Coordinates of C-alpha atoms in Angstrom, one line a residue:
Chain A
X205 CA -24.1 -31.1 31.7
X206 CA -22.8 -28.9 29.0
X207 CA -20.6 -29.9 26.1
X208 CA -16.8 -29.8 26.4
X209 CA -15.4 -27.4 23.9
X210 CA -11.7 -27.8 24.7
X211 CA -9.9 -30.2 26.9
X212 CA -6.2 -29.9 27.6
X213 CA -4.3 -32.8 29.1
X214 CA -0.9 -32.4 30.6
X215 CA 0.1 -29.8 28.0
X216 CA 3.8 -28.9 28.2
X217 CA 5.7 -26.7 25.8
X218 CA 9.2 -25.3 25.6
X219 CA 10.2 -22.8 22.9
X220 CA 13.2 -23.6 20.8
X221 CA 16.4 -21.8 22.1
X222 CA 14.7 -21.4 25.5
X223 CA 16.0 -23.0 28.7
X224 CA 12.8 -23.2 30.7
X225 CA 9.4 -24.5 29.9
X226 CA 6.8 -21.9 29.0
X227 CA 4.0 -24.1 30.2
X228 CA 4.2 -27.3 32.2
X229 CA 1.5 -30.0 32.7
X230 CA -1.5 -27.7 32.1
X231 CA -4.8 -29.6 32.3
X232 CA -7.9 -27.6 31.7
X233 CA -11.5 -28.3 30.6
X234 CA -13.6 -25.6 29.0
X235 CA -17.3 -26.0 28.4
X236 CA -19.0 -24.9 25.2
X237 CA -21.0 -22.1 27.0
X238 CA -18.0 -20.8 29.0
X239 CA -16.7 -17.3 29.1
X240 CA -13.3 -18.0 30.6
X241 CA -10.9 -15.4 31.9
X242 CA -7.2 -16.4 32.0
X243 CA -5.2 -14.5 34.5
X244 CA -1.5 -14.4 35.3
X245 CA 1.5 -12.0 35.5
X246 CA 3.3 -11.0 32.4
X247 CA 5.5 -13.8 31.1
X248 CA 3.5 -16.5 33.0
X249 CA 2.6 -18.4 29.8
X250 CA -0.9 -17.0 29.1
X251 CA -0.2 -16.3 25.5
X252 CA 1.6 -19.6 25.0
X253 CA -1.4 -21.5 26.5
X254 CA -3.8 -19.7 24.2
X255 CA -1.7 -20.4 21.2
X256 CA -1.7 -24.1 21.8
X257 CA -5.5 -24.1 21.5
X258 CA -5.3 -22.5 18.1
X259 CA -2.5 -24.7 16.7
X260 CA 0.1 -21.9 16.4
X261 CA 1.9 -24.1 19.0
X262 CA 3.4 -26.5 18.0
X263 CA 2.8 -26.0 14.3
X264 CA 4.0 -22.4 13.8
X265 CA 6.5 -22.1 16.7
X266 CA 9.2 -24.8 16.9
X267 CA 9.8 -26.4 20.3
X268 CA 9.2 -29.3 22.5
X269 CA 5.6 -30.2 22.9
X270 CA 3.9 -32.7 25.2
X271 CA 0.4 -33.6 26.1
X272 CA -2.9 -33.7 24.2
X273 CA -5.4 -31.1 23.2
X274 CA -8.9 -31.9 22.0
X275 CA -11.4 -29.5 20.5
X276 CA -14.9 -30.9 20.5
X277 CA -13.4 -34.3 21.2
X278 CA -11.1 -34.2 18.2
X279 CA -7.3 -34.3 18.6
X280 CA -5.7 -31.2 17.0
X281 CA -2.0 -31.7 17.5
X282 CA -1.1 -32.2 13.9
X283 CA -3.5 -29.6 12.5
X284 CA -2.1 -26.3 11.5
X285 CA -3.8 -22.9 12.4
X286 CA -5.3 -22.6 8.9
X287 CA -7.1 -25.9 9.3
X288 CA -8.3 -24.9 12.7
X289 CA -9.5 -21.4 11.6
X290 CA -13.1 -22.8 11.2
X291 CA -13.1 -24.0 14.8
X292 CA -11.2 -21.3 16.6
X293 CA -11.1 -17.6 16.0
X294 CA -8.0 -15.9 17.4
X295 CA -7.7 -12.2 18.1
X296 CA -4.3 -10.7 19.1
X297 CA -3.2 -8.0 21.4
X298 CA -2.0 -5.4 18.9
X299 CA -4.7 -4.5 16.4
X300 CA -2.3 -2.9 13.9
X301 CA -0.2 -5.9 13.5
X302 CA -3.0 -8.3 12.7
X303 CA -4.7 -6.4 9.9
X304 CA -3.2 -6.8 6.5
X305 CA -5.9 -5.5 4.2
X306 CA -6.6 -1.9 3.1
X307 CA -10.3 -1.7 4.0
X308 CA -12.3 -3.1 6.9
X309 CA -14.5 -5.0 4.5
X310 CA -11.5 -6.7 2.8
X311 CA -10.1 -7.6 6.1
X312 CA -13.3 -9.4 7.1
X313 CA -13.4 -11.1 3.7
X314 CA -9.7 -12.3 3.9
X315 CA -10.4 -15.6 5.8
X316 CA -13.4 -16.3 3.6
X317 CA -11.3 -15.8 0.5
X318 CA -8.7 -18.1 1.9
X319 CA -11.3 -20.8 2.1
X320 CA -12.5 -20.2 -1.4
X321 CA -16.0 -19.1 -0.4
X322 CA -18.0 -17.7 -3.4
X323 CA -18.2 -14.0 -3.7
X324 CA -21.9 -13.5 -3.0
X325 CA -21.6 -15.6 0.2
X326 CA -18.7 -13.4 1.3
X327 CA -20.8 -10.3 0.8
X328 CA -23.7 -11.7 2.9
X329 CA -21.4 -12.8 5.6
X330 CA -19.8 -9.3 5.7
X331 CA -23.3 -7.8 6.0
X332 CA -24.1 -10.0 8.9
X333 CA -20.9 -9.4 10.7
X334 CA -20.8 -5.6 10.4
X335 CA -24.4 -5.6 11.7
X336 CA -23.6 -7.9 14.6
X337 CA -20.6 -5.9 15.8
X338 CA -22.1 -2.5 15.0
X339 CA -19.3 -1.4 12.5
X340 CA -21.4 -0.5 9.5
X341 CA -20.1 3.0 9.6
X342 CA -16.5 1.9 9.0
X343 CA -17.1 -0.8 6.5
X344 CA -15.4 0.9 3.6
X345 CA -12.8 2.7 5.6
X346 CA -9.1 2.1 5.9
X347 CA -8.3 0.2 9.1
X348 CA -5.7 2.8 9.8
X349 CA -8.0 5.8 9.9
X350 CA -10.2 4.3 12.6
X351 CA -9.8 4.1 16.4
X352 CA -8.1 1.3 18.3
X353 CA -11.4 -0.1 19.5
X354 CA -12.8 -0.2 16.0
X355 CA -9.6 -1.9 14.8
X356 CA -10.0 -4.5 17.4
X357 CA -13.7 -5.0 16.4
X358 CA -12.5 -5.4 12.8
X359 CA -10.1 -8.1 14.0
X360 CA -12.9 -9.8 15.9
X361 CA -15.1 -9.7 12.8
X362 CA -12.3 -11.3 10.8
X363 CA -11.8 -13.9 13.4
X364 CA -15.6 -14.6 13.4
X365 CA -15.9 -14.6 9.6
X366 CA -15.7 -18.4 9.3
X367 CA -18.2 -18.7 12.1
X368 CA -16.0 -20.6 14.6
X369 CA -17.8 -21.8 17.7
X370 CA -14.9 -20.5 19.8
X371 CA -13.1 -17.2 20.1
X372 CA -9.8 -16.7 21.8
X373 CA -8.7 -13.2 22.7
X374 CA -5.2 -12.5 23.9
X375 CA -5.1 -9.2 25.9
X376 CA -7.2 -7.5 23.3
X377 CA -8.1 -4.5 25.5
X378 CA -4.4 -3.7 26.3
X379 CA -4.2 -1.0 23.6
X380 CA -7.7 0.4 24.2
X381 CA -9.2 3.3 26.2
X382 CA -11.3 2.2 29.2
X383 CA -14.5 3.0 27.5
X384 CA -13.8 1.1 24.3
X385 CA -12.5 -1.8 26.3
X386 CA -15.9 -1.9 28.2
X387 CA -17.8 -1.8 24.9
X388 CA -15.7 -4.6 23.5
X389 CA -16.3 -6.7 26.6
X390 CA -20.1 -6.1 26.2
X391 CA -19.9 -7.3 22.7
X392 CA -18.0 -10.4 23.7
X393 CA -20.6 -11.1 26.4
X394 CA -23.4 -10.8 23.8
X395 CA -21.5 -13.2 21.6
X396 CA -21.3 -15.6 24.5
X397 CA -24.9 -15.3 25.6
X398 CA -26.8 -14.9 22.4
X399 CA -24.6 -16.5 19.8
X400 CA -23.4 -19.4 21.9
X401 CA -19.7 -18.7 21.4
X402 CA -17.2 -20.1 23.8
X403 CA -14.9 -17.2 24.7
X404 CA -11.5 -17.4 26.2
X405 CA -10.0 -14.1 27.2
X406 CA -6.7 -13.3 28.8
X407 CA -6.6 -9.9 30.6
X408 CA -4.6 -7.9 33.1
X409 CA -7.3 -5.7 34.3
X410 CA -9.8 -8.0 35.9
X411 CA -12.3 -5.5 37.3
X412 CA -13.8 -4.7 34.0
X413 CA -14.4 -8.3 33.1
X414 CA -16.1 -9.5 36.3
X415 CA -19.6 -8.8 35.2
X416 CA -19.3 -10.9 32.1
X417 CA -17.1 -14.0 32.8
X418 CA -18.3 -17.1 34.4
X419 CA -15.0 -18.9 34.9
X420 CA -11.5 -17.9 35.7
X421 CA -8.2 -19.7 35.5
X422 CA -5.0 -18.6 37.1
X423 CA -1.6 -19.4 35.7
X424 CA 1.7 -18.8 37.4
X425 CA 5.1 -19.5 35.9
X426 CA 3.7 -21.9 33.3
X427 CA 1.6 -23.9 35.8
X428 CA -2.1 -23.8 36.0
X429 CA -2.6 -23.1 39.7
X430 CA -6.4 -23.0 40.0
X431 CA -9.4 -22.8 37.8
X432 CA -13.2 -22.7 38.3
X433 CA -16.0 -20.3 39.1
X434 CA -15.2 -16.8 40.1
X435 CA -15.9 -17.4 43.7
X436 CA -14.0 -20.6 43.9
X437 CA -10.9 -19.1 42.4
X438 CA -10.9 -15.7 44.1
X439 CA -11.5 -17.2 47.5
X440 CA -8.7 -19.7 47.1
X441 CA -5.4 -19.4 48.9
X442 CA -3.6 -20.2 45.7
X443 CA -4.7 -17.0 44.1
X444 CA -2.3 -14.1 44.7
X445 CA -3.7 -11.0 46.5
X446 CA -2.0 -8.7 44.0
X447 CA -4.2 -9.8 41.2
X448 CA -7.4 -9.6 43.2
X449 CA -10.1 -7.3 41.8
X450 CA -11.1 -4.3 43.8
X451 CA -14.1 -5.6 45.6
X452 CA -12.7 -8.9 46.9
X453 CA -9.5 -7.0 47.9
X454 CA -11.5 -4.6 49.9
X455 CA -13.4 -7.5 51.5
X456 CA -10.1 -9.1 52.6
X457 CA -8.8 -5.8 53.8
X458 CA -11.9 -5.3 55.9
X459 CA -11.8 -8.8 57.2
X460 CA -8.3 -8.3 58.5
X461 CA -9.2 -4.9 60.0
X462 CA -12.3 -6.3 61.6
X463 CA -10.2 -8.3 64.0
X464 CA -8.2 -5.3 65.0
X465 CA -11.1 -3.0 65.8
X466 CA -13.8 -3.4 68.3
X467 CA -16.3 -1.2 66.7
X468 CA -17.4 -3.9 64.2
X469 CA -20.3 -6.0 65.6
X470 CA -19.6 -9.6 66.0
X471 CA -22.4 -10.3 63.5
X472 CA -20.5 -8.2 61.0
X473 CA -17.3 -10.0 61.7
X474 CA -18.9 -13.3 61.2
X475 CA -20.1 -12.3 57.7
X476 CA -16.4 -11.8 56.7
X477 CA -16.1 -15.4 55.8
X478 CA -14.6 -16.5 52.5
X479 CA -17.8 -18.2 51.7
X480 CA -19.5 -14.9 51.4
X481 CA -16.8 -13.4 49.2
X482 CA -18.4 -10.7 47.1
X483 CA -17.2 -10.3 43.5
X484 CA -19.0 -7.2 42.2
X485 CA -20.0 -4.0 43.9
X486 CA -23.7 -5.1 43.9
X487 CA -22.6 -8.4 45.7
X488 CA -20.9 -6.2 48.3
X489 CA -23.9 -4.0 48.8
X490 CA -26.1 -7.1 49.3
X491 CA -23.7 -8.5 51.9
X492 CA -23.7 -5.3 53.8
X493 CA -27.5 -5.0 53.6
X494 CA -27.9 -8.5 55.0
X495 CA -25.8 -7.5 57.9
X496 CA -27.6 -4.2 58.4
X497 CA -24.5 -2.2 58.1
X498 CA -25.3 -0.5 54.9
X499 CA -28.4 1.3 53.6
X500 CA -29.0 2.9 50.2
Chain B
X115 CA 13.1 14.8 2.1
X116 CA 12.6 11.0 2.4
X117 CA 9.0 11.3 3.5
X118 CA 8.4 13.6 0.5
X119 CA 9.6 11.0 -1.9
X120 CA 7.4 8.4 -0.3
X121 CA 4.5 10.8 -0.7
X122 CA 5.2 10.7 -4.4
X123 CA 4.2 7.0 -4.5
X124 CA 1.1 7.6 -2.5
X125 CA -2.2 6.3 -4.0
X126 CA -4.9 8.9 -3.8
X127 CA -8.4 7.6 -3.8
X128 CA -10.1 9.9 -6.3
X129 CA -12.7 9.6 -9.0
X130 CA -10.8 11.0 -11.9
X131 CA -11.1 9.5 -15.4
X132 CA -7.7 7.9 -15.1
X133 CA -8.7 6.2 -11.9
X134 CA -11.4 4.4 -13.7
X135 CA -9.0 2.8 -16.2
X136 CA -8.1 -0.8 -15.6
X137 CA -4.6 -1.1 -14.0
X138 CA -3.5 -3.5 -16.8
X139 CA -4.1 -0.8 -19.4
X140 CA -2.1 1.6 -17.3
X141 CA 0.7 -0.8 -16.8
X142 CA 0.9 -1.3 -20.5
X143 CA 1.0 2.4 -21.0
X144 CA 3.8 2.7 -18.5
X145 CA 5.8 0.0 -20.3
X146 CA 5.3 1.5 -23.7
X147 CA 6.2 5.0 -22.7
X148 CA 9.3 3.7 -20.8
X149 CA 10.5 1.9 -23.9
X150 CA 9.9 4.8 -26.2
X151 CA 11.5 7.3 -23.8
X152 CA 14.6 5.3 -23.3
X153 CA 15.1 4.5 -27.0
X154 CA 14.4 7.8 -28.7
X155 CA 17.6 9.8 -29.1
X156 CA 16.1 13.0 -30.5
X157 CA 14.9 16.1 -28.6
X158 CA 11.6 16.8 -30.4
X159 CA 9.9 13.4 -30.1
X160 CA 10.7 13.5 -26.3
X161 CA 9.2 17.0 -26.1
X162 CA 6.1 15.7 -28.0
X163 CA 5.7 12.8 -25.5
X164 CA 6.1 15.2 -22.6
X165 CA 3.5 17.4 -24.2
X166 CA 1.1 14.5 -24.5
X167 CA 1.6 13.5 -20.9
X168 CA 1.0 16.9 -19.3
X169 CA -2.8 16.8 -20.1
X170 CA -2.9 13.3 -18.5
X171 CA -1.4 14.6 -15.3
X172 CA -4.2 17.2 -15.2
X173 CA -6.8 14.5 -15.8
X174 CA -5.5 12.5 -12.8
X175 CA -5.2 15.6 -10.6
X176 CA -1.5 14.8 -10.4
X177 CA 0.1 17.9 -11.9
X178 CA 0.8 19.8 -8.7
X179 CA 2.3 16.8 -7.0
X180 CA 4.4 16.1 -10.1
X181 CA 5.7 19.6 -10.1
X182 CA 6.7 19.3 -6.4
X183 CA 8.6 16.2 -7.2
X184 CA 10.3 17.9 -10.2
X185 CA 11.3 20.8 -7.8
X186 CA 12.9 18.3 -5.4
X187 CA 14.7 16.7 -8.3
X188 CA 15.8 20.0 -9.9
X189 CA 19.4 19.8 -8.6
X190 CA 19.7 16.4 -10.1
X191 CA 18.3 17.4 -13.4
X192 CA 20.6 20.4 -13.6
X193 CA 23.5 18.2 -12.7
X194 CA 22.6 15.7 -15.5
X195 CA 22.5 18.5 -18.1
X196 CA 25.8 20.1 -16.9
X197 CA 27.8 17.0 -16.6
X198 CA 26.7 15.6 -19.9
X199 CA 27.2 19.0 -21.7
X200 CA 30.8 19.4 -20.3
X201 CA 32.1 15.8 -20.4
X202 CA 30.5 14.1 -23.4
X203 CA 32.7 13.8 -26.4
X204 CA 30.0 14.0 -29.1
X205 CA 28.8 16.6 -31.6
X206 CA 26.0 18.0 -29.5
X207 CA 26.6 17.3 -25.8
X208 CA 24.2 19.9 -24.4
X209 CA 21.3 18.4 -26.4
X210 CA 22.2 14.9 -25.1
X211 CA 22.2 16.3 -21.6
X212 CA 18.7 17.8 -22.1
X213 CA 17.5 14.6 -23.5
X214 CA 18.7 12.7 -20.5
X215 CA 16.9 15.2 -18.2
X216 CA 13.8 15.0 -20.2
X217 CA 13.8 11.2 -19.9
X218 CA 13.9 11.6 -16.1
X219 CA 11.1 14.1 -16.1
X220 CA 8.9 12.0 -18.4
X221 CA 9.5 8.8 -16.4
X222 CA 8.7 10.5 -13.1
X223 CA 5.4 11.7 -14.6
X224 CA 4.5 8.2 -16.0
X225 CA 5.3 6.2 -12.9
X226 CA 3.8 8.9 -10.7
X227 CA 0.6 8.7 -12.7
X228 CA 0.5 4.9 -12.3
X229 CA 1.0 5.0 -8.5
X230 CA -1.4 7.9 -8.1
X231 CA -4.2 6.2 -9.8
X232 CA -3.8 2.5 -9.0
X233 CA -4.6 1.4 -5.5
X234 CA -2.3 -1.2 -3.9
X235 CA -5.1 -3.7 -3.9
X236 CA -5.5 -3.2 -7.6
X237 CA -1.8 -3.7 -8.1
X238 CA -2.0 -7.0 -6.3
X239 CA -5.1 -8.0 -8.3
X240 CA -3.3 -7.1 -11.5
X241 CA -0.4 -9.3 -10.5
X242 CA -2.8 -12.1 -9.8
X243 CA -4.4 -11.6 -13.3
X244 CA -0.8 -11.9 -14.7
X245 CA -0.8 -15.4 -13.1
X246 CA 1.7 -14.5 -10.3
X247 CA 1.1 -16.5 -7.1
X248 CA -1.2 -14.9 -4.5
X249 CA 1.6 -15.0 -1.9
X250 CA 3.7 -12.7 -4.1
X251 CA 0.8 -10.3 -4.8
X252 CA -0.2 -10.2 -1.1
X253 CA 3.4 -9.5 -0.1
X254 CA 3.4 -6.4 -2.4
X255 CA 0.2 -4.9 -1.1
X256 CA 1.1 -5.7 2.5
X257 CA 4.5 -4.0 2.1
X258 CA 2.7 -1.0 0.8
X259 CA 0.2 -1.1 3.7
X260 CA 3.0 -1.1 6.3
X261 CA 4.8 1.9 4.9
X262 CA 2.8 4.5 7.0
X263 CA 3.0 2.3 10.1
X264 CA 6.8 1.9 9.8
X265 CA 7.3 5.6 9.0
X266 CA 5.3 6.5 12.1
X267 CA 7.3 4.1 14.2
X268 CA 10.5 5.5 12.8
X269 CA 9.5 9.0 13.9
X270 CA 8.6 7.7 17.4
X271 CA 12.0 5.9 17.7
X272 CA 13.8 9.0 16.5
X273 CA 12.1 11.2 19.0
X274 CA 12.8 8.6 21.8
X275 CA 16.5 8.5 20.9
X276 CA 16.7 12.2 20.6
X277 CA 15.2 12.6 24.0
X278 CA 18.0 10.4 25.3
X279 CA 20.6 12.8 23.8
X280 CA 21.3 11.3 20.4
X281 CA 22.3 14.1 18.0
X282 CA 21.1 13.0 14.6
X283 CA 21.8 16.1 12.6
X284 CA 25.2 17.0 13.9
X285 CA 28.6 16.7 12.2
X286 CA 29.7 15.9 8.7
X287 CA 28.0 13.4 6.4
X288 CA 29.9 10.4 7.7
X289 CA 29.2 11.3 11.3
X290 CA 25.5 11.7 10.4
X291 CA 25.4 8.3 8.8
X292 CA 27.0 6.8 11.9
X293 CA 24.4 8.6 14.1
X294 CA 21.7 6.5 12.3
X295 CA 22.9 3.2 13.8
X296 CA 21.1 3.7 17.1
X297 CA 17.9 4.2 15.1
X298 CA 18.4 1.2 12.7
X299 CA 18.6 -1.4 15.4
X300 CA 15.3 -0.7 17.1
X301 CA 13.5 -0.1 13.8
X302 CA 14.7 -3.4 12.5
X303 CA 13.8 -5.2 15.7
X304 CA 10.3 -3.8 15.8
X305 CA 9.8 -4.6 12.1
X306 CA 10.8 -8.2 12.8
X307 CA 8.3 -8.3 15.7
X308 CA 5.6 -6.9 13.6
X309 CA 6.2 -9.5 10.8
X310 CA 6.0 -12.3 13.3
X311 CA 2.7 -11.0 14.7
X312 CA 1.3 -10.5 11.3
X313 CA 2.4 -14.1 10.3
X314 CA 0.6 -15.4 13.4
X315 CA -2.5 -13.4 12.5
X316 CA -2.8 -14.5 8.9
X317 CA -2.1 -18.1 9.8
X318 CA -5.0 -18.0 12.2
X319 CA -7.2 -16.5 9.5
X320 CA -6.8 -19.6 7.3
X321 CA -3.8 -18.6 5.2
X322 CA -3.4 -21.0 2.2
X323 CA -6.3 -23.1 3.5
X324 CA -7.3 -24.1 -0.1
X325 CA -5.7 -23.9 -3.5
X326 CA -8.7 -22.2 -5.1
X327 CA -8.8 -18.9 -3.4
X328 CA -11.7 -16.6 -4.2
X329 CA -11.7 -12.8 -4.2
X330 CA -14.1 -10.2 -2.9
X331 CA -13.2 -7.8 -5.7
X332 CA -11.4 -8.7 -8.9
X333 CA -10.7 -6.6 -12.0
X334 CA -13.0 -6.5 -14.9
X335 CA -12.2 -4.9 -18.3
X336 CA -14.6 -2.3 -19.7
X337 CA -14.8 -1.1 -23.2
X338 CA -12.6 1.9 -22.6
X339 CA -9.9 -0.4 -21.1
X340 CA -9.7 -2.2 -24.4
X341 CA -9.5 1.2 -26.1
X342 CA -6.6 2.2 -23.9
X343 CA -4.8 -1.0 -24.6
X344 CA -5.4 -0.7 -28.3
X345 CA -4.0 2.9 -28.4
X346 CA -1.0 1.8 -26.4
X347 CA -0.3 -1.1 -28.8
X348 CA -0.8 1.2 -31.8
X349 CA 1.8 3.7 -30.4
X350 CA 4.2 0.8 -29.7
X351 CA 3.7 -0.6 -33.1
X352 CA 4.4 2.8 -34.7
X353 CA 7.5 3.1 -32.6
X354 CA 8.7 -0.5 -33.6
X355 CA 8.1 0.4 -37.2
X356 CA 10.3 3.4 -36.9
X357 CA 13.0 1.5 -35.2
X358 CA 13.0 -1.5 -37.6
X359 CA 12.7 0.3 -40.8
X360 CA 15.3 2.9 -39.7
X361 CA 13.3 5.7 -41.4
X362 CA 15.0 9.0 -41.1
X363 CA 12.9 11.4 -39.0
X364 CA 11.7 14.6 -40.7
X365 CA 14.2 17.4 -40.5
X366 CA 12.2 19.4 -37.9
X367 CA 12.4 16.5 -35.6
X368 CA 16.2 16.3 -35.7
X369 CA 16.6 19.6 -34.0
X370 CA 19.8 20.2 -32.0
X371 CA 21.0 23.1 -30.0
X372 CA 23.4 24.9 -32.3
X373 CA 27.1 24.7 -31.3
X374 CA 27.1 28.5 -30.7
X375 CA 24.9 27.9 -27.7
X376 CA 26.7 24.8 -26.4
X377 CA 27.0 24.9 -22.6
X378 CA 30.8 24.5 -22.9
X379 CA 31.0 27.6 -25.2
X380 CA 28.7 29.6 -22.9
X381 CA 30.8 28.7 -19.9
X382 CA 34.0 29.6 -21.8
X383 CA 32.5 33.0 -22.8
X384 CA 31.4 33.7 -19.3
X385 CA 34.9 32.8 -18.0
X386 CA 36.6 35.1 -20.6
X387 CA 34.3 37.9 -19.6
X388 CA 35.1 37.5 -15.9
X389 CA 38.8 37.3 -16.7
X390 CA 38.4 40.5 -18.8
X391 CA 37.0 42.3 -15.8
X392 CA 40.1 41.6 -13.7
X393 CA 42.8 42.2 -16.4
X394 CA 41.6 45.7 -17.2

């Protein structure tokens, strides 16, 4: 039984000057070793939900708030984001708008300076972080002369500077090329596996994350529809087909077709059961091999 | 044009001698020269100051950029000389016009030197050393940091609006000003959005978490910085002495352009000459 990192109970929030609730009655438990993927259409309340965990809501944005949020068993409702910075690191979508210092190194030092950490400790922490994230090359560069992926890594380094046990990333790959997005996800996976960070990621393009995440939560119009392991969620009826990753979508497509055509063996048809839902390409290969329909 | 003026305030990371001087020393230098330049009313002392500053611009690798700025400002400089020479009701109006222009030239050099050699981070560090609150210093360096981002965005918005048929450089000056409105709204909106996102980001990075903020880098005075400050104070002291004691400057310093060569007279002569051409 792993430790609970975050527990949300009946969290509801309505922005000031808005007529409808951004999120309603969201209850969610996140374990300390989780790599959670938050999925939903644009405007479904993903960002709002993430901001409640870091205290930006309700302390930075005015509005109506209800429910309770606990981080490591501690209630955080009246803590502002600055007080929570040691517990939660937050990385935003647009790398340009979250970097306010003129070199990468100073950007990483910024949170440490805010907390009054002595200078020599700041330097050792920067040394550690640039090595961990592989950004030694750009340490003394301006954040505006480096690529989007490197900017996002800088932002992650700054979020990790205070060594929070949890990292929240709000659509961080949206501005990146496919390659740098993959590299970024690999680094997040490493942080999750080797450095025991809880990672919560919201993302539109699911396919690239499937190899790394262990849990998924689907939110629709401010309501948390379903959450759980990949298989649980993707095989659920609550989950919309539009948002399915490629492999499960292909699986469902074939399942439908298998009833129409006679050239599929009955054994093959039987395997098209939701319980066998493949998530990744290698899962799919395995499924086909069991049924003897596919050979390398 | 506008982007060229912004370029003038650009910091250039360089390893020149002037870059190594503490910004506080340079700030004092700027203040002293500004006071002296504005208060001297004689031509020769201003020329001497200009003569002293030109080597400094070479030391900071600033001379070329300064000359480009002067070229841009040339119409303004000529206008200052001509208007003063023609309209002032004093004994030597052309000299006064030239003094005014010289002041402008000297001040562009001095402020340009400062911004060329002091990085925005150093400016904010300097303000912190002057006991200004960190919030204020941070705002200054961040404003500076966002200049290129906003300039870039302005170009994108301009291109977008042009591609939708907005004609920015058509018509007279009033029409052109009105053409800018469709640019201002999106620029303003995006700047607002940026500032919100930046506020969120710095809040999440522990903004104002403690009162005793530390700094990765802070300024330290070296021996040559004390020397610079000493020299600046000496110059300022000399200047104050001259002002307070009202000592007459030596004759050679009180040089004026003789009334024979007053701009008004020259114009009159030229006008007479042209009239002569037609009456013959």
